[in-house]
mmCIF file of C-alpha atoms in Angstrom:
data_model
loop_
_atom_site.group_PDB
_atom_site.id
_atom_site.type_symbol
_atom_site.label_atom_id
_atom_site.label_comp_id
_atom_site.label_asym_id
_atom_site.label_seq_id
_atom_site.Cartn_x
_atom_site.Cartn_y
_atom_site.Cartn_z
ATOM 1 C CA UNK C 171 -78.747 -93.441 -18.257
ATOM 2 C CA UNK C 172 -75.480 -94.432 -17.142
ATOM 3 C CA UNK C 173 -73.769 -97.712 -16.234
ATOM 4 C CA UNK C 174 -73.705 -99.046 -12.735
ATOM 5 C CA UNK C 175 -71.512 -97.087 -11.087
ATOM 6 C CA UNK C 176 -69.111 -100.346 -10.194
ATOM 7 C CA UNK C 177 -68.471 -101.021 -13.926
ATOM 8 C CA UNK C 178 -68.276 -97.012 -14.447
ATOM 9 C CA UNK C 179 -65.326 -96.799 -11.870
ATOM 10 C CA UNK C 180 -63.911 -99.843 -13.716
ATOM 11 C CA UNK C 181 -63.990 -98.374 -17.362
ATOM 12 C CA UNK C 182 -62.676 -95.009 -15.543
ATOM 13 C CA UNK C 183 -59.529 -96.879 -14.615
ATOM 14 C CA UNK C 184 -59.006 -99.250 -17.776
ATOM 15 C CA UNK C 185 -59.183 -95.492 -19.179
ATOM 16 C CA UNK C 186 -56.377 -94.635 -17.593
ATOM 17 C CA UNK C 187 -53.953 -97.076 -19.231
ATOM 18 C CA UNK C 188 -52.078 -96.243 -22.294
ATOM 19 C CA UNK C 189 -53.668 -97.018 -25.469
ATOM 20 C CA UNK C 190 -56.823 -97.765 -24.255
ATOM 21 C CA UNK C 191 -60.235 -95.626 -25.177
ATOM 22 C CA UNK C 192 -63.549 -95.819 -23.581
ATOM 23 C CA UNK C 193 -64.378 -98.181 -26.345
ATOM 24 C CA UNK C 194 -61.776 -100.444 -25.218
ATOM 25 C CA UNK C 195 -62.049 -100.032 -21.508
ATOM 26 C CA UNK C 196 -65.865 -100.785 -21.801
ATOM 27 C CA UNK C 197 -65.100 -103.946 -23.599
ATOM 28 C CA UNK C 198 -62.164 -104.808 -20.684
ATOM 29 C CA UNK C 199 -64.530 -103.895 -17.843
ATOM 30 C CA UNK C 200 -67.449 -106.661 -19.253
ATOM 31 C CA UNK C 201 -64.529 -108.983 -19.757
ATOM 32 C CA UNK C 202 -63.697 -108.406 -15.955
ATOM 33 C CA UNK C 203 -67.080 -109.599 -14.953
ATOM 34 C CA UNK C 204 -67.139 -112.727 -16.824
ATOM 35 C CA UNK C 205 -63.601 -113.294 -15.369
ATOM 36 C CA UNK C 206 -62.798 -116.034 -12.600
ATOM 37 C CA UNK C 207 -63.522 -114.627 -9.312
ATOM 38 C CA UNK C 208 -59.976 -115.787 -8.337
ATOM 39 C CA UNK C 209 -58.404 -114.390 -11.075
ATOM 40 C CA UNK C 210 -60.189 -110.813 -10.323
ATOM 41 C CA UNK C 211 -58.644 -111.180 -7.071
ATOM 42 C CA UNK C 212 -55.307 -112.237 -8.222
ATOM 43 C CA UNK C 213 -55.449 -108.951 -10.395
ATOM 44 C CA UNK C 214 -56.257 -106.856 -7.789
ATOM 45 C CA UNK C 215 -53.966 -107.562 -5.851
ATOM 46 C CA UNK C 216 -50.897 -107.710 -8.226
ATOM 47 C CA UNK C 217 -52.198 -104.394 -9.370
ATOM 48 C CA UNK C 218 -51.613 -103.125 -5.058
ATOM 49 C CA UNK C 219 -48.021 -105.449 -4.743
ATOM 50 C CA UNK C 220 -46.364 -104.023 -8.160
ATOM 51 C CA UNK C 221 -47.198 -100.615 -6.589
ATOM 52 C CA UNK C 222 -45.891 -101.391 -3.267
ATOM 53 C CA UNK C 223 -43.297 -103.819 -3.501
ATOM 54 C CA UNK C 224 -41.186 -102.499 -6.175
ATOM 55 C CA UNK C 225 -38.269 -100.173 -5.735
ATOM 56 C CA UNK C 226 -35.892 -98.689 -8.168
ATOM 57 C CA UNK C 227 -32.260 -99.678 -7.134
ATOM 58 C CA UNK C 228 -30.407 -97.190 -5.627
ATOM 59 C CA UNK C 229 -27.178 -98.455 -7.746
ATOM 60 C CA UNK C 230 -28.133 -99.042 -11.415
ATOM 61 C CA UNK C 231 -31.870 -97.826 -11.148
ATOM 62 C CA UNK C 232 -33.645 -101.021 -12.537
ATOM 63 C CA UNK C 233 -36.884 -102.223 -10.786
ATOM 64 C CA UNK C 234 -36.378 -104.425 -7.971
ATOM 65 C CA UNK C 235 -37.924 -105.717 -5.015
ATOM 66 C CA UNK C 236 -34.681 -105.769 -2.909
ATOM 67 C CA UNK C 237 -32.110 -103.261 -2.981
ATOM 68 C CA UNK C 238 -29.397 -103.299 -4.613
ATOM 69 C CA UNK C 239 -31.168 -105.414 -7.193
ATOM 70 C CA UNK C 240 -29.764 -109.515 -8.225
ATOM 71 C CA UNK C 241 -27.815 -107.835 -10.825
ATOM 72 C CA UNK C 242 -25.979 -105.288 -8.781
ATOM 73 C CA UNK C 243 -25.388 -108.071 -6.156
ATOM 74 C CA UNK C 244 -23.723 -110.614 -7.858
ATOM 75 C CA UNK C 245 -20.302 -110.240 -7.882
ATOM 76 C CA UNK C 246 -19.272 -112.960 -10.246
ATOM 77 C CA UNK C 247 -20.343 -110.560 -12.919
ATOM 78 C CA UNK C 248 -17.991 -108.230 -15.350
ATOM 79 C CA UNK C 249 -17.625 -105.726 -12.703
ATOM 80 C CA UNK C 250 -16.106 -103.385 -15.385
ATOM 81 C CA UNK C 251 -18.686 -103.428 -17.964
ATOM 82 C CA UNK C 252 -21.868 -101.079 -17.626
ATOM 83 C CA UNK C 253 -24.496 -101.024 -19.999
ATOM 84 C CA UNK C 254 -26.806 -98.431 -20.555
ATOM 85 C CA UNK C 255 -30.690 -98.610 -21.099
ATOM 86 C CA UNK C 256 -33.922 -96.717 -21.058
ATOM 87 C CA UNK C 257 -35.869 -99.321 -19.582
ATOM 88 C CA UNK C 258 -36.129 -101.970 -17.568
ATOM 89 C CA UNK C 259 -37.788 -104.053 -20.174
ATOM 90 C CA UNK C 260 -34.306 -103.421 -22.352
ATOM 91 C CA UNK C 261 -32.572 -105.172 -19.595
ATOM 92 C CA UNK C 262 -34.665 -108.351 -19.476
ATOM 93 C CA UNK C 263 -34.041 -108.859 -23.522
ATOM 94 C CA UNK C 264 -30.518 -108.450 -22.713
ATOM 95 C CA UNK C 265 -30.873 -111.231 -20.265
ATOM 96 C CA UNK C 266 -32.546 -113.058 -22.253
ATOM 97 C CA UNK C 267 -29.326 -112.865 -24.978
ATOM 98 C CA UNK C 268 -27.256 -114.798 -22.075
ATOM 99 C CA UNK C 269 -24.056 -113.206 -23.650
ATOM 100 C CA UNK C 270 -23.640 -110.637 -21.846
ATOM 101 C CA UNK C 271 -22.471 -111.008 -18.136
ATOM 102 C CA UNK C 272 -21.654 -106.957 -17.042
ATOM 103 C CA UNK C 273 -23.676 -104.537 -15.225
ATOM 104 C CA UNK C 274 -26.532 -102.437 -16.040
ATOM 105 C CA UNK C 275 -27.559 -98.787 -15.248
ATOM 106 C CA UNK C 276 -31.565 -98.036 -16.707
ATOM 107 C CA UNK C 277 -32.101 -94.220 -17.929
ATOM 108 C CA UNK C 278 -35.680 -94.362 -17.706
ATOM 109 C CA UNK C 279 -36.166 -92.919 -20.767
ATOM 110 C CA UNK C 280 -34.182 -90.832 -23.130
ATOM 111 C CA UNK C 281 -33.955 -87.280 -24.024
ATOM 112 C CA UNK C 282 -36.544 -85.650 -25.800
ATOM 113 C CA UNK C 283 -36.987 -81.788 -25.935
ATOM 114 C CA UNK C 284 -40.476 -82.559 -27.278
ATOM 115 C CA UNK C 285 -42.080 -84.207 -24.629
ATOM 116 C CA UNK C 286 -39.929 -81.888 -22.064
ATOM 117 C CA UNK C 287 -37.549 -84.535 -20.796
ATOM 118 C CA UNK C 288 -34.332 -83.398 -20.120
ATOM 119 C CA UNK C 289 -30.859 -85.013 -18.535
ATOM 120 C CA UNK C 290 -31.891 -83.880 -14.746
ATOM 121 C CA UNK C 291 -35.477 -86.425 -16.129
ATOM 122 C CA UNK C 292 -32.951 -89.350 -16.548
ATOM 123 C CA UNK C 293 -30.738 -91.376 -13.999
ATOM 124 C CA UNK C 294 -27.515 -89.665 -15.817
ATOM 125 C CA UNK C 295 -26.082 -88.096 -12.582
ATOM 126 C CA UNK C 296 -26.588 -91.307 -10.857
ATOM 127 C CA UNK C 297 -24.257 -92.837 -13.879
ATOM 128 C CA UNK C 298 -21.686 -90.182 -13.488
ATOM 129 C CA UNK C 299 -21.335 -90.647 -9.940
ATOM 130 C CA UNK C 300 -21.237 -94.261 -10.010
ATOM 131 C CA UNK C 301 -18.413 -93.774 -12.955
ATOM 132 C CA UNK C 302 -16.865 -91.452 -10.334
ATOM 133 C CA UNK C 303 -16.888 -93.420 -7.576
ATOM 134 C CA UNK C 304 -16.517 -96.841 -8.769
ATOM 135 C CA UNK C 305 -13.085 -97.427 -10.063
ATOM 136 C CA UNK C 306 -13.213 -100.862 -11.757
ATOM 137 C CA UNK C 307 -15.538 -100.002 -14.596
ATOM 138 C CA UNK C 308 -13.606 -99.322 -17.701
ATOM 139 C CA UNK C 309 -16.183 -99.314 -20.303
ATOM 140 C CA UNK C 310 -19.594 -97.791 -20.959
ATOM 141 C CA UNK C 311 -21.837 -99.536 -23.391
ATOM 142 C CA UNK C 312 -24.393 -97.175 -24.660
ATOM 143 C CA UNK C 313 -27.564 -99.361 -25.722
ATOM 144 C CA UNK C 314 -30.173 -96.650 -25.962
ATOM 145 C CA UNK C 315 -32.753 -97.577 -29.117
ATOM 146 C CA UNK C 316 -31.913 -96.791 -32.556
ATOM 147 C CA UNK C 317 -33.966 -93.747 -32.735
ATOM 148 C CA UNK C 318 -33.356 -90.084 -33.036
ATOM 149 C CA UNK C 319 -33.784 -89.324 -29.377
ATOM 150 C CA UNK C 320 -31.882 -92.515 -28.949
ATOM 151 C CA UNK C 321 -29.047 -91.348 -30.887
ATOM 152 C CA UNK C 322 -29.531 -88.034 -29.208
ATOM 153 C CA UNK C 323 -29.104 -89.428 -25.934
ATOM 154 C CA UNK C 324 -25.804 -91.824 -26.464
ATOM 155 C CA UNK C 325 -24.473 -88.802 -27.980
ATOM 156 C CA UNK C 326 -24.936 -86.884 -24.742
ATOM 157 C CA UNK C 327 -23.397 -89.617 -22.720
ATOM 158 C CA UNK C 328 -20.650 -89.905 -24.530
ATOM 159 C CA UNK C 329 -19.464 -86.377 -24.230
ATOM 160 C CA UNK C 330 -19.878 -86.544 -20.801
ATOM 161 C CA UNK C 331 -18.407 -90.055 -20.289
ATOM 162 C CA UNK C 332 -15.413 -90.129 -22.409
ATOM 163 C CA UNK C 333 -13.257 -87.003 -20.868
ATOM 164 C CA UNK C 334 -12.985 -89.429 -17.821
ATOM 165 C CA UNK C 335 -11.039 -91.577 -19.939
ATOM 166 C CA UNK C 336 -13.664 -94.302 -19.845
ATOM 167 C CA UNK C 337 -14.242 -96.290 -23.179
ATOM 168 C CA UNK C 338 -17.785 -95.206 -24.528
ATOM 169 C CA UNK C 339 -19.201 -97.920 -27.070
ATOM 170 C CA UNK C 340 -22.678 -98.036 -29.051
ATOM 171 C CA UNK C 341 -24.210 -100.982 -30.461
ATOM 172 C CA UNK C 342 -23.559 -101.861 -33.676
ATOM 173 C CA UNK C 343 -26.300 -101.087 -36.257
ATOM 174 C CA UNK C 344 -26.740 -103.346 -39.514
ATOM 175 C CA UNK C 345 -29.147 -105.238 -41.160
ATOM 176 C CA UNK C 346 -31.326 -107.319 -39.169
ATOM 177 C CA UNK C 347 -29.993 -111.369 -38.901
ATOM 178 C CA UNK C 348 -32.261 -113.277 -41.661
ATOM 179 C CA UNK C 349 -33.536 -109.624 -43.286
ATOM 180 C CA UNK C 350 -33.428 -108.937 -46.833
ATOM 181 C CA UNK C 351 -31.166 -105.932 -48.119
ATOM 182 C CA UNK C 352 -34.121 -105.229 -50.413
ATOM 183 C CA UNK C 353 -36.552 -104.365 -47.916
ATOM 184 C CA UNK C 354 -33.994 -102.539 -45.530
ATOM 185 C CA UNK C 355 -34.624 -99.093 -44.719
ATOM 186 C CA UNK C 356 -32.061 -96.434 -46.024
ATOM 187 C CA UNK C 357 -30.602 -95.518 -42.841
ATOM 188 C CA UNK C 358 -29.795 -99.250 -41.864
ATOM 189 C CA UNK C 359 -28.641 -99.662 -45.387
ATOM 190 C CA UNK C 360 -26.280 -96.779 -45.089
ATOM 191 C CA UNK C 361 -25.333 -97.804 -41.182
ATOM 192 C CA UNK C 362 -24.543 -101.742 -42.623
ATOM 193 C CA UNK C 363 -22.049 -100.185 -45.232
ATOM 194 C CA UNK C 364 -20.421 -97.858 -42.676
ATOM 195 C CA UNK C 365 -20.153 -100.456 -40.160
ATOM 196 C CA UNK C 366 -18.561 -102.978 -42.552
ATOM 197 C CA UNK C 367 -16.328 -105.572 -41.155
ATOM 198 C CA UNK C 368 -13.700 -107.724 -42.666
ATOM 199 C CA UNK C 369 -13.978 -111.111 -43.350
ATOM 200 C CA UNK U 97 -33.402 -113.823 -15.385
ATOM 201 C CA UNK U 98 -37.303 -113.285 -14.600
ATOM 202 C CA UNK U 99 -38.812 -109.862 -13.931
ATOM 203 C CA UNK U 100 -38.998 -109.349 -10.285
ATOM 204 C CA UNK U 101 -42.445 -111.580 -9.101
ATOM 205 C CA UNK U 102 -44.640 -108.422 -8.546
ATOM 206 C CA UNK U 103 -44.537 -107.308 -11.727
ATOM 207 C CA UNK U 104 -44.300 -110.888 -13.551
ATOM 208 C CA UNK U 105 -47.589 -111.444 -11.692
ATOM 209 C CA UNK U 106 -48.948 -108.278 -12.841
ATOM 210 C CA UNK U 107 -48.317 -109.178 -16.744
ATOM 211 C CA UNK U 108 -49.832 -112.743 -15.990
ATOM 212 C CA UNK U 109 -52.935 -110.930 -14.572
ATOM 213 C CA UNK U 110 -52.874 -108.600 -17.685
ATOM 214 C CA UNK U 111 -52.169 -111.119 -20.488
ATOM 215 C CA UNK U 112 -55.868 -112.471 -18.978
ATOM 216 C CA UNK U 113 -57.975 -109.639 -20.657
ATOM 217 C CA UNK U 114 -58.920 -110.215 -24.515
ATOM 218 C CA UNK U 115 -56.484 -108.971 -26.815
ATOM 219 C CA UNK U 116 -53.471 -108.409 -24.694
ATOM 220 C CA UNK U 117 -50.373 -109.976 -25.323
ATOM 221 C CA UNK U 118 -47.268 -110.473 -23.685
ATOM 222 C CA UNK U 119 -45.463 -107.631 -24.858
ATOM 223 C CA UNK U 120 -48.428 -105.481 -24.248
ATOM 224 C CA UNK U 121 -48.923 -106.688 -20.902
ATOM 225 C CA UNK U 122 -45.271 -105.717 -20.003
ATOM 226 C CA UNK U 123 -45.848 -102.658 -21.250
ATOM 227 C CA UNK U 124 -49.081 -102.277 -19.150
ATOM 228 C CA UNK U 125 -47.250 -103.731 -15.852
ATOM 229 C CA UNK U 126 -44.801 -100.875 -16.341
ATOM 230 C CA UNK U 127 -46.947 -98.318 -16.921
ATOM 231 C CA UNK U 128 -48.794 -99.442 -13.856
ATOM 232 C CA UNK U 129 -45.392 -98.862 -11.774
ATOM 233 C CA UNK U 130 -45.897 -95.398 -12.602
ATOM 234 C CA UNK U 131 -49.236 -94.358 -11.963
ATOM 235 C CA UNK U 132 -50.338 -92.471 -9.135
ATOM 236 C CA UNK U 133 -50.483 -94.587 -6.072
ATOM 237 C CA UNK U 134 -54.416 -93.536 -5.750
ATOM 238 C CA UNK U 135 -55.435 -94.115 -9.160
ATOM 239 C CA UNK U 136 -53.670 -98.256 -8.774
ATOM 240 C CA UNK U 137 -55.820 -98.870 -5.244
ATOM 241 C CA UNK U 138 -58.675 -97.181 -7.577
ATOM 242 C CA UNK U 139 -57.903 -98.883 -10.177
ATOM 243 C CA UNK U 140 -57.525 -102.549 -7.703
ATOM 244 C CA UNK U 141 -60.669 -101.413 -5.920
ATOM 245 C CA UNK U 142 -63.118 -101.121 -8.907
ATOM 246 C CA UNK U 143 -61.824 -104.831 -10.366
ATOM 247 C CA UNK U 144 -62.794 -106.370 -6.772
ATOM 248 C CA UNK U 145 -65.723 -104.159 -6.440
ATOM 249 C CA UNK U 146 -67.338 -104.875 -10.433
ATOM 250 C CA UNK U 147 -66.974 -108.348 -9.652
ATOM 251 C CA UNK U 148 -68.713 -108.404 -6.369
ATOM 252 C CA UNK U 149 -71.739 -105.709 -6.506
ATOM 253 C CA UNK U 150 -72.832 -106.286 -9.810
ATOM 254 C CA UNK U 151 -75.496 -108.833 -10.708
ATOM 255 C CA UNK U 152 -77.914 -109.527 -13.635
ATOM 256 C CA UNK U 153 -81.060 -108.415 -13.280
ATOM 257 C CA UNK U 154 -83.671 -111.479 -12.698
ATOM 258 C CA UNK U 155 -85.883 -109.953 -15.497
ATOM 259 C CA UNK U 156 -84.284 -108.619 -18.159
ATOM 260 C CA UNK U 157 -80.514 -109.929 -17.750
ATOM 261 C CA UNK U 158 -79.046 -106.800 -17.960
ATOM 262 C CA UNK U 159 -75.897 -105.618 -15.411
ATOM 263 C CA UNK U 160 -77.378 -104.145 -12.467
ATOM 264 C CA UNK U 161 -76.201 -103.112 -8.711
ATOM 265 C CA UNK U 162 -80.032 -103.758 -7.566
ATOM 266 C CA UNK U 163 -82.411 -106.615 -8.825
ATOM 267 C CA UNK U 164 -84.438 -106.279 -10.504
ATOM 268 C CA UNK U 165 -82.411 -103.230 -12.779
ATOM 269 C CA UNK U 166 -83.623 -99.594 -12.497
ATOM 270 C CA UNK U 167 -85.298 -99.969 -15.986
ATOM 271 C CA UNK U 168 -87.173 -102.908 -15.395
ATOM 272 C CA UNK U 169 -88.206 -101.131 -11.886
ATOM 273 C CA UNK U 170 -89.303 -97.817 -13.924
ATOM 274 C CA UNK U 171 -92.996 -98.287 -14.416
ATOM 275 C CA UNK U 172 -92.991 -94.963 -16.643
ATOM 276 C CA UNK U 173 -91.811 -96.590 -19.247
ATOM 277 C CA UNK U 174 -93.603 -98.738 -22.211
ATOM 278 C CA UNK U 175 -94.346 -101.866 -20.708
ATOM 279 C CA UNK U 176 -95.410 -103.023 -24.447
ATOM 280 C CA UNK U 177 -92.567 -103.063 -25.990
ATOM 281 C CA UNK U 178 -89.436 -105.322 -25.587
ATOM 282 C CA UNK U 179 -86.318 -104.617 -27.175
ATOM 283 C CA UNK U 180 -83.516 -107.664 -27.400
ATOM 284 C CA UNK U 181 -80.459 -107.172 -27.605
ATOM 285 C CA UNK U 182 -77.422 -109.366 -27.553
ATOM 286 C CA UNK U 183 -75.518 -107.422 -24.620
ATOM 287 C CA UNK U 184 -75.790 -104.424 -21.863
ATOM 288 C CA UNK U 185 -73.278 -102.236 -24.201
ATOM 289 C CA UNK U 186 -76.185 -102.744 -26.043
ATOM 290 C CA UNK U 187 -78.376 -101.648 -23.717
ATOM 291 C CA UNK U 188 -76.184 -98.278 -23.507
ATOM 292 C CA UNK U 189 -76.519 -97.168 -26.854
ATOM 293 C CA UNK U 190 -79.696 -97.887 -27.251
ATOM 294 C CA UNK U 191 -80.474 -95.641 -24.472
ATOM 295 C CA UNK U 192 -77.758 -92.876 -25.683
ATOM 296 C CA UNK U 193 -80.230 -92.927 -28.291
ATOM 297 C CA UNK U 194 -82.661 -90.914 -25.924
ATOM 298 C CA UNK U 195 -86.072 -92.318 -28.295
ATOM 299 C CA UNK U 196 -86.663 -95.428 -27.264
ATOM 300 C CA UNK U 197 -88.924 -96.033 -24.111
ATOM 301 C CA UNK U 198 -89.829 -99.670 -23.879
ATOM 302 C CA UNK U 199 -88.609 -102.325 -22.101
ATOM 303 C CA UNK U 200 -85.021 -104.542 -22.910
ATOM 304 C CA UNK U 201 -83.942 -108.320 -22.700
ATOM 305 C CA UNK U 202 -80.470 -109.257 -22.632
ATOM 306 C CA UNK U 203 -79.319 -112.514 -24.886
ATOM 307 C CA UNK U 204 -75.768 -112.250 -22.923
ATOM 308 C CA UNK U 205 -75.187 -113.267 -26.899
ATOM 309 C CA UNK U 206 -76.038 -114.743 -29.747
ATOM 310 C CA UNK U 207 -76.261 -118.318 -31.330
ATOM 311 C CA UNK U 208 -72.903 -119.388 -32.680
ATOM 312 C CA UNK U 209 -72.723 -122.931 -33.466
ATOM 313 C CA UNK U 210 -68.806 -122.382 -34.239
ATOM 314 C CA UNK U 211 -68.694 -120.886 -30.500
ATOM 315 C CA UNK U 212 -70.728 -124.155 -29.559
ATOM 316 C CA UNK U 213 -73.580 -121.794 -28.005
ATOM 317 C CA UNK U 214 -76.814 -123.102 -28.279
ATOM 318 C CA UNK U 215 -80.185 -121.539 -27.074
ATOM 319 C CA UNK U 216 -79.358 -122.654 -23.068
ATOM 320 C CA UNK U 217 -76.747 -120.951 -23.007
ATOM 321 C CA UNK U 218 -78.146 -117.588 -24.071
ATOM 322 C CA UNK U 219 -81.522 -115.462 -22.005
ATOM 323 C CA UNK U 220 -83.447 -117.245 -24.420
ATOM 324 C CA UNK U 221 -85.648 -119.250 -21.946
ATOM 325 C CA UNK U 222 -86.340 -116.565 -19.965
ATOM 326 C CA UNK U 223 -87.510 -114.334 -22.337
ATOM 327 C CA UNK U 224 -90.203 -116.734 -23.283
ATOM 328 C CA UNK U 225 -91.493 -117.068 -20.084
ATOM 329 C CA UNK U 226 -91.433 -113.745 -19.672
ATOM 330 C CA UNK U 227 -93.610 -113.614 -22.565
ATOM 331 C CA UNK U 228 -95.964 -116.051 -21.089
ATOM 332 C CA UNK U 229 -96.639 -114.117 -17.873
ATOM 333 C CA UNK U 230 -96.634 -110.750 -18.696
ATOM 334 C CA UNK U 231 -99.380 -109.865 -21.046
ATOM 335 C CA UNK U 232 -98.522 -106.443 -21.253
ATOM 336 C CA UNK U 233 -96.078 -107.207 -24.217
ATOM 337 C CA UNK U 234 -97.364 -106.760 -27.319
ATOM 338 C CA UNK U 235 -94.580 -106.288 -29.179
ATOM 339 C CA UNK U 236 -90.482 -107.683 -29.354
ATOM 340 C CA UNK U 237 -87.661 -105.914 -31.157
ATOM 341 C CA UNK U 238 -85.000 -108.248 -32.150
ATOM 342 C CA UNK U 239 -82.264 -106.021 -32.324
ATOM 343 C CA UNK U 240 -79.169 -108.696 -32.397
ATOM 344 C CA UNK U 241 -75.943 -107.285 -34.633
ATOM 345 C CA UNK U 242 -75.967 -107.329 -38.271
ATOM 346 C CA UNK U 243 -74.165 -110.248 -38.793
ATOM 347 C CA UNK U 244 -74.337 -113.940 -39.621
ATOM 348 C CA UNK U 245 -74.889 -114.873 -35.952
ATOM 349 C CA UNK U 246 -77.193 -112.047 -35.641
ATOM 350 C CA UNK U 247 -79.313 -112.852 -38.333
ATOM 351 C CA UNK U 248 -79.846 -116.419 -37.086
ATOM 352 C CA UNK U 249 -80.194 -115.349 -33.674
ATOM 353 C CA UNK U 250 -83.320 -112.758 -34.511
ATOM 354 C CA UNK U 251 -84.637 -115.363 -37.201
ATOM 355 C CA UNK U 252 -84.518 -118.347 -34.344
ATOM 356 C CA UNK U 253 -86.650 -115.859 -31.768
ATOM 357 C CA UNK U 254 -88.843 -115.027 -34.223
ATOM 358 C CA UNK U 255 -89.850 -118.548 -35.158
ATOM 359 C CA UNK U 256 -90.574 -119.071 -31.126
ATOM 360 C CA UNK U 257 -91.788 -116.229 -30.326
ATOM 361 C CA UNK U 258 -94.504 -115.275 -33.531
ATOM 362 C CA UNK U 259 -96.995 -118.107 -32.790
ATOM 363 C CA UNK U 260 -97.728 -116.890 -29.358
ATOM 364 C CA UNK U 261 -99.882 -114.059 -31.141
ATOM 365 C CA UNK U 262 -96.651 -111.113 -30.097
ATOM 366 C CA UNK U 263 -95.499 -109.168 -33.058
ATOM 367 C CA UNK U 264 -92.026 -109.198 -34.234
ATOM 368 C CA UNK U 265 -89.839 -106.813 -35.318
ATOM 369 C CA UNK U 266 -85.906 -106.635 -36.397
ATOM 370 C CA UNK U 267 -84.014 -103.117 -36.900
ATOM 371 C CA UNK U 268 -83.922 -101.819 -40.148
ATOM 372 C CA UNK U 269 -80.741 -103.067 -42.209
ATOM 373 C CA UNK U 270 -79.348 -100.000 -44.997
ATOM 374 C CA UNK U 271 -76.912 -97.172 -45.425
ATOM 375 C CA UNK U 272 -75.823 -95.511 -42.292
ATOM 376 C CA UNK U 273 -76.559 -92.281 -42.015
ATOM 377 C CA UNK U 274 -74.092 -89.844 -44.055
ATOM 378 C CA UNK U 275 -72.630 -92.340 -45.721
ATOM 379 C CA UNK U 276 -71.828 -92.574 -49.850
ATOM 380 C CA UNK U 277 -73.002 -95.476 -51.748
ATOM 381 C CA UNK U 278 -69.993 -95.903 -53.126
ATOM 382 C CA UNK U 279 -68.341 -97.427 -50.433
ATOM 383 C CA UNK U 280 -71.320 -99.580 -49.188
ATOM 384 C CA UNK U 281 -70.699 -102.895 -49.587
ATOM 385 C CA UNK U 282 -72.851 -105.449 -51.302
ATOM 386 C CA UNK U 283 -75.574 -106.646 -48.695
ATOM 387 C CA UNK U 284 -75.590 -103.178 -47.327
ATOM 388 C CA UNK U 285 -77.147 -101.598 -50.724
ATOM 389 C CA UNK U 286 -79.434 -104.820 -50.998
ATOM 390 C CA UNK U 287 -80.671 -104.187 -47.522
ATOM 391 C CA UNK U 288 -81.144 -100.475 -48.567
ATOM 392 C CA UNK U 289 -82.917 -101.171 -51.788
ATOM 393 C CA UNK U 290 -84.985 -104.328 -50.740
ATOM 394 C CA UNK U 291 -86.035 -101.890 -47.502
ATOM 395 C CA UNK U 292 -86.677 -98.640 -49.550
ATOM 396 C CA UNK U 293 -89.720 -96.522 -48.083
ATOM 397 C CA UNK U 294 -91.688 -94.855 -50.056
ATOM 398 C CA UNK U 295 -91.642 -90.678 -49.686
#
């Protein structure tokens, strides 16, 4: 016996999302039925307009409905500054800082030899032509995550970056605000002492 | 700065399902962006489609396309024997289970005064009258969850249902299958002891 095929095809495509087993996915699809009708809809159709109504811009590669994207638009921002970031998401927490007023440019990801993603996988030749072509930037803040392939991938830039006489900057690594040194990792530890500043 | 309002409406929609937070949802929403354009109108079709074709069968409560459900339509089966369970995952297992060939009822729950679910708000009533019309049944298997709710539940049906002259029945509680004694917990090797068979 098998489930009716509507709730099948649902489970099939909960499936499909990351994270989620057929456990889970069985347990979203009967949640789906008991759901609002209007909220069903609603999903639906967000699920069709994210698809169809988003666009990466052709400038910095964030998501966007209208391209350029706001960012890329607005002149009153640092037109010298671009910051660098896997994803979108890293962008809206920068945002969400409200300190920083530059531009953005979104990898997409990072290199990782292990999962087969290499620079031509990235938007890094869209970032050196926009380096190339656009004069006024003067600085390159690289603000991929604090992990190896992170690391790995700031490296990269740099090389490339800095022979074009552009400043290349990383962000700072330290201690978390309001951590305790005692339950900092080594790495951070040893990063917090090297990146010192005086008081 | 707000995500662009396809995808904000998209992480509303997701934050919906059980379990799914913000930061999940984003992640979701993104993910979504790139899937395969069939696999989203899939995925947007089945959510419209589980909430509009499927329907709970008249007899038993169980999910179903058609009414009444394909088991309660299959007269091969043992019409003696009803099996009650608290929901149509329920249902599936039990059937997985390839040896059992009676009949179901589905509580679409169980009694949780903490939940504030009473008796009307669970198949209860319509289990009874089934009961009452269909003198085939001779016997019900209360086969709630083994848990406080669970317990109440099959000890509530049994009260109502035992004076009408139908037998009652309740899975056997004990060690599962393959596992060591040593990690049982307390009521498990109580239930295994106070049910021991005799070889």
């Amino acid at each position: 016996m098998q489930y009716p095929e509507p709730i099948a095809k649902l489970i099939d495509s909960y499936m499909k999302l990351p994270g989620i087993g057929e456990k889970s996915a069985t347990r979203l699809a009967f949640f789906t039925i008991n759901m609002d009708q209007d909220d069903v809809t609603e999903f639906a159709k967000a699920l069709v307009s994210a698809k169809r109504d988003l666009h990466f811009c052709s400038i910095c590669g964030n998501i966007t409905e209208d391209d350029p994207c706001e960012i890329c638009r607005d002149k009153t921002r640092d037109q010298s500054t671009v910051l660098v970031v896997e994803d979108p998401k890293d962008v809206m927490s920068m945002e969400e800082m409200k300190e920083y007023h530059g531009l953005y440019h979104v990898l997409q990801g990072v290199l990782s030899p292990m999962e087969g993603k290499g620079p031509e996988d990235l938007n890094i030749s869209s970032l050196l032509k926009r380096l190339q072509t656009n004069q006024a930037i003067k600085e390159v803040i690289v603000a991929t995550n604090a992990t190896p392939e992170g690391e790995a991938t700031a490296m990269y830039l740099s090389r490339l970056i800095k022979p074009a006489g552009i400043k290349v900057t990383r962000l700072a690594h330290g201690l978390s605000v309001g951590s305790d040194i005692e339950y900092a990792d080594q790495m951070t530890l040893f990063k917090a002492v090297e990146g010192r500043t005086e008081m």
